[in-house]
Coordinates of C-alpha atoms in Angstrom, one line a residue:
M752 CA 318.5 170.8 130.6
K753 CA 321.2 168.1 130.4
K754 CA 320.9 164.9 128.4
T755 CA 323.2 162.0 127.3
Y756 CA 322.6 160.5 123.9
V757 CA 323.8 156.9 123.2
T758 CA 324.4 157.0 119.5
N759 CA 325.4 154.5 116.8
M760 CA 328.0 156.3 114.7
P761 CA 328.5 154.9 111.2
N762 CA 332.0 153.8 110.4
H763 CA 333.1 156.5 108.0
I764 CA 335.0 159.8 108.1
G765 CA 332.7 162.7 109.0
A766 CA 330.1 160.6 110.7
F767 CA 330.1 162.7 113.9
L768 CA 329.8 165.9 111.8
Q769 CA 326.2 165.2 111.0
A770 CA 325.3 164.9 114.7
S771 CA 327.3 168.0 115.5
K772 CA 325.5 170.0 112.9
C773 CA 322.2 168.8 114.2
F774 CA 323.0 170.0 117.7
A775 CA 324.5 173.3 116.5
K776 CA 321.4 174.1 114.4
L777 CA 319.2 173.7 117.5
N778 CA 321.6 175.8 119.7
I779 CA 322.4 172.7 121.8
N780 CA 325.8 172.7 123.4
I781 CA 327.9 169.4 123.3
S782 CA 329.6 169.3 126.7
R783 CA 331.3 165.9 126.5
V784 CA 331.8 163.1 124.0
S785 CA 333.2 159.7 124.9
Y786 CA 333.3 156.1 123.8
N787 CA 335.0 152.9 124.8
K788 CA 336.5 151.1 121.9
A789 CA 337.0 148.0 124.0
V790 CA 333.2 147.8 124.3
D791 CA 332.0 149.0 120.9
S792 CA 333.8 151.4 118.6
H793 CA 330.6 152.7 117.0
T794 CA 328.7 153.6 120.2
L795 CA 329.3 157.2 121.1
F796 CA 328.1 158.9 124.2
I797 CA 327.2 162.6 123.7
D798 CA 326.4 164.8 126.7
V799 CA 324.5 167.9 125.8
E800 CA 322.8 170.9 127.3
G801 CA 319.9 172.7 125.8
E802 CA 316.3 173.7 126.1
K803 CA 313.8 170.8 126.5
D804 CA 311.9 171.5 123.3
K805 CA 315.2 171.7 121.3
L806 CA 316.3 168.4 122.8
L807 CA 313.1 166.8 121.6
L808 CA 313.7 168.1 118.1
A809 CA 317.3 166.7 118.3
D810 CA 315.8 163.3 119.3
N811 CA 313.8 163.3 116.1
E812 CA 316.6 164.5 113.9
L813 CA 319.1 161.9 115.2
E814 CA 316.5 159.2 114.9
K815 CA 315.9 160.1 111.2
I816 CA 319.6 159.8 110.4
G817 CA 319.9 156.5 112.2
Y818 CA 322.1 157.6 115.1
L819 CA 319.9 156.6 118.0
Q820 CA 319.5 153.1 119.3
E821 CA 316.0 151.8 118.7
A822 CA 313.9 152.2 121.9
D823 CA 312.0 149.0 121.3
K824 CA 315.2 147.0 120.9
K825 CA 315.9 147.2 124.7
S826 CA 319.5 146.3 124.3
N827 CA 322.5 147.2 126.4
I828 CA 326.2 147.2 125.8
I829 CA 328.1 145.4 128.5
L830 CA 331.8 144.6 128.9
M831 CA 332.7 141.1 130.2
E832 CA 336.1 139.8 131.1
F833 CA 337.1 136.2 131.3
Q834 CA 340.3 134.3 132.0
L835 CA 340.3 131.4 129.6
I836 CA 342.2 128.2 129.7
N837 CA 344.6 128.1 126.7
R838 CA 343.0 125.2 124.8
P839 CA 340.7 124.7 121.8
G840 CA 337.0 125.2 122.7
S841 CA 337.4 127.4 125.7
V842 CA 335.9 130.4 123.9
T843 CA 333.0 128.3 122.7
E844 CA 332.2 127.3 126.3
I845 CA 332.0 131.0 127.4
L846 CA 329.9 131.9 124.3
E847 CA 327.5 129.1 125.2
I848 CA 327.1 130.4 128.7
I849 CA 326.4 133.9 127.4
E850 CA 323.8 132.5 125.0
K851 CA 322.2 130.5 127.8
F852 CA 321.6 133.6 129.9
S853 CA 320.9 136.0 127.0

């Protein structure tokens, strides 16, 4: 079974090592790892393949060590691009629009 994890990697050396050990211990293969530092340098996408029951165990392990996004948080990471007028306050106007529409 294939699965993609959206993880929140702590900002320290060796942070990915913990997740890697978790998958290896459960005989889950990491097939791809990616992130977009322009969006969020701490969000890491990990594509894996393994048995369904092992993936459920990985879910629990990764949640215990704080690597999974909280399910009840219901948040998404999005990338927005704007062309701003080069004047004081132009960023504030954009931020107010973002806040208005949540």
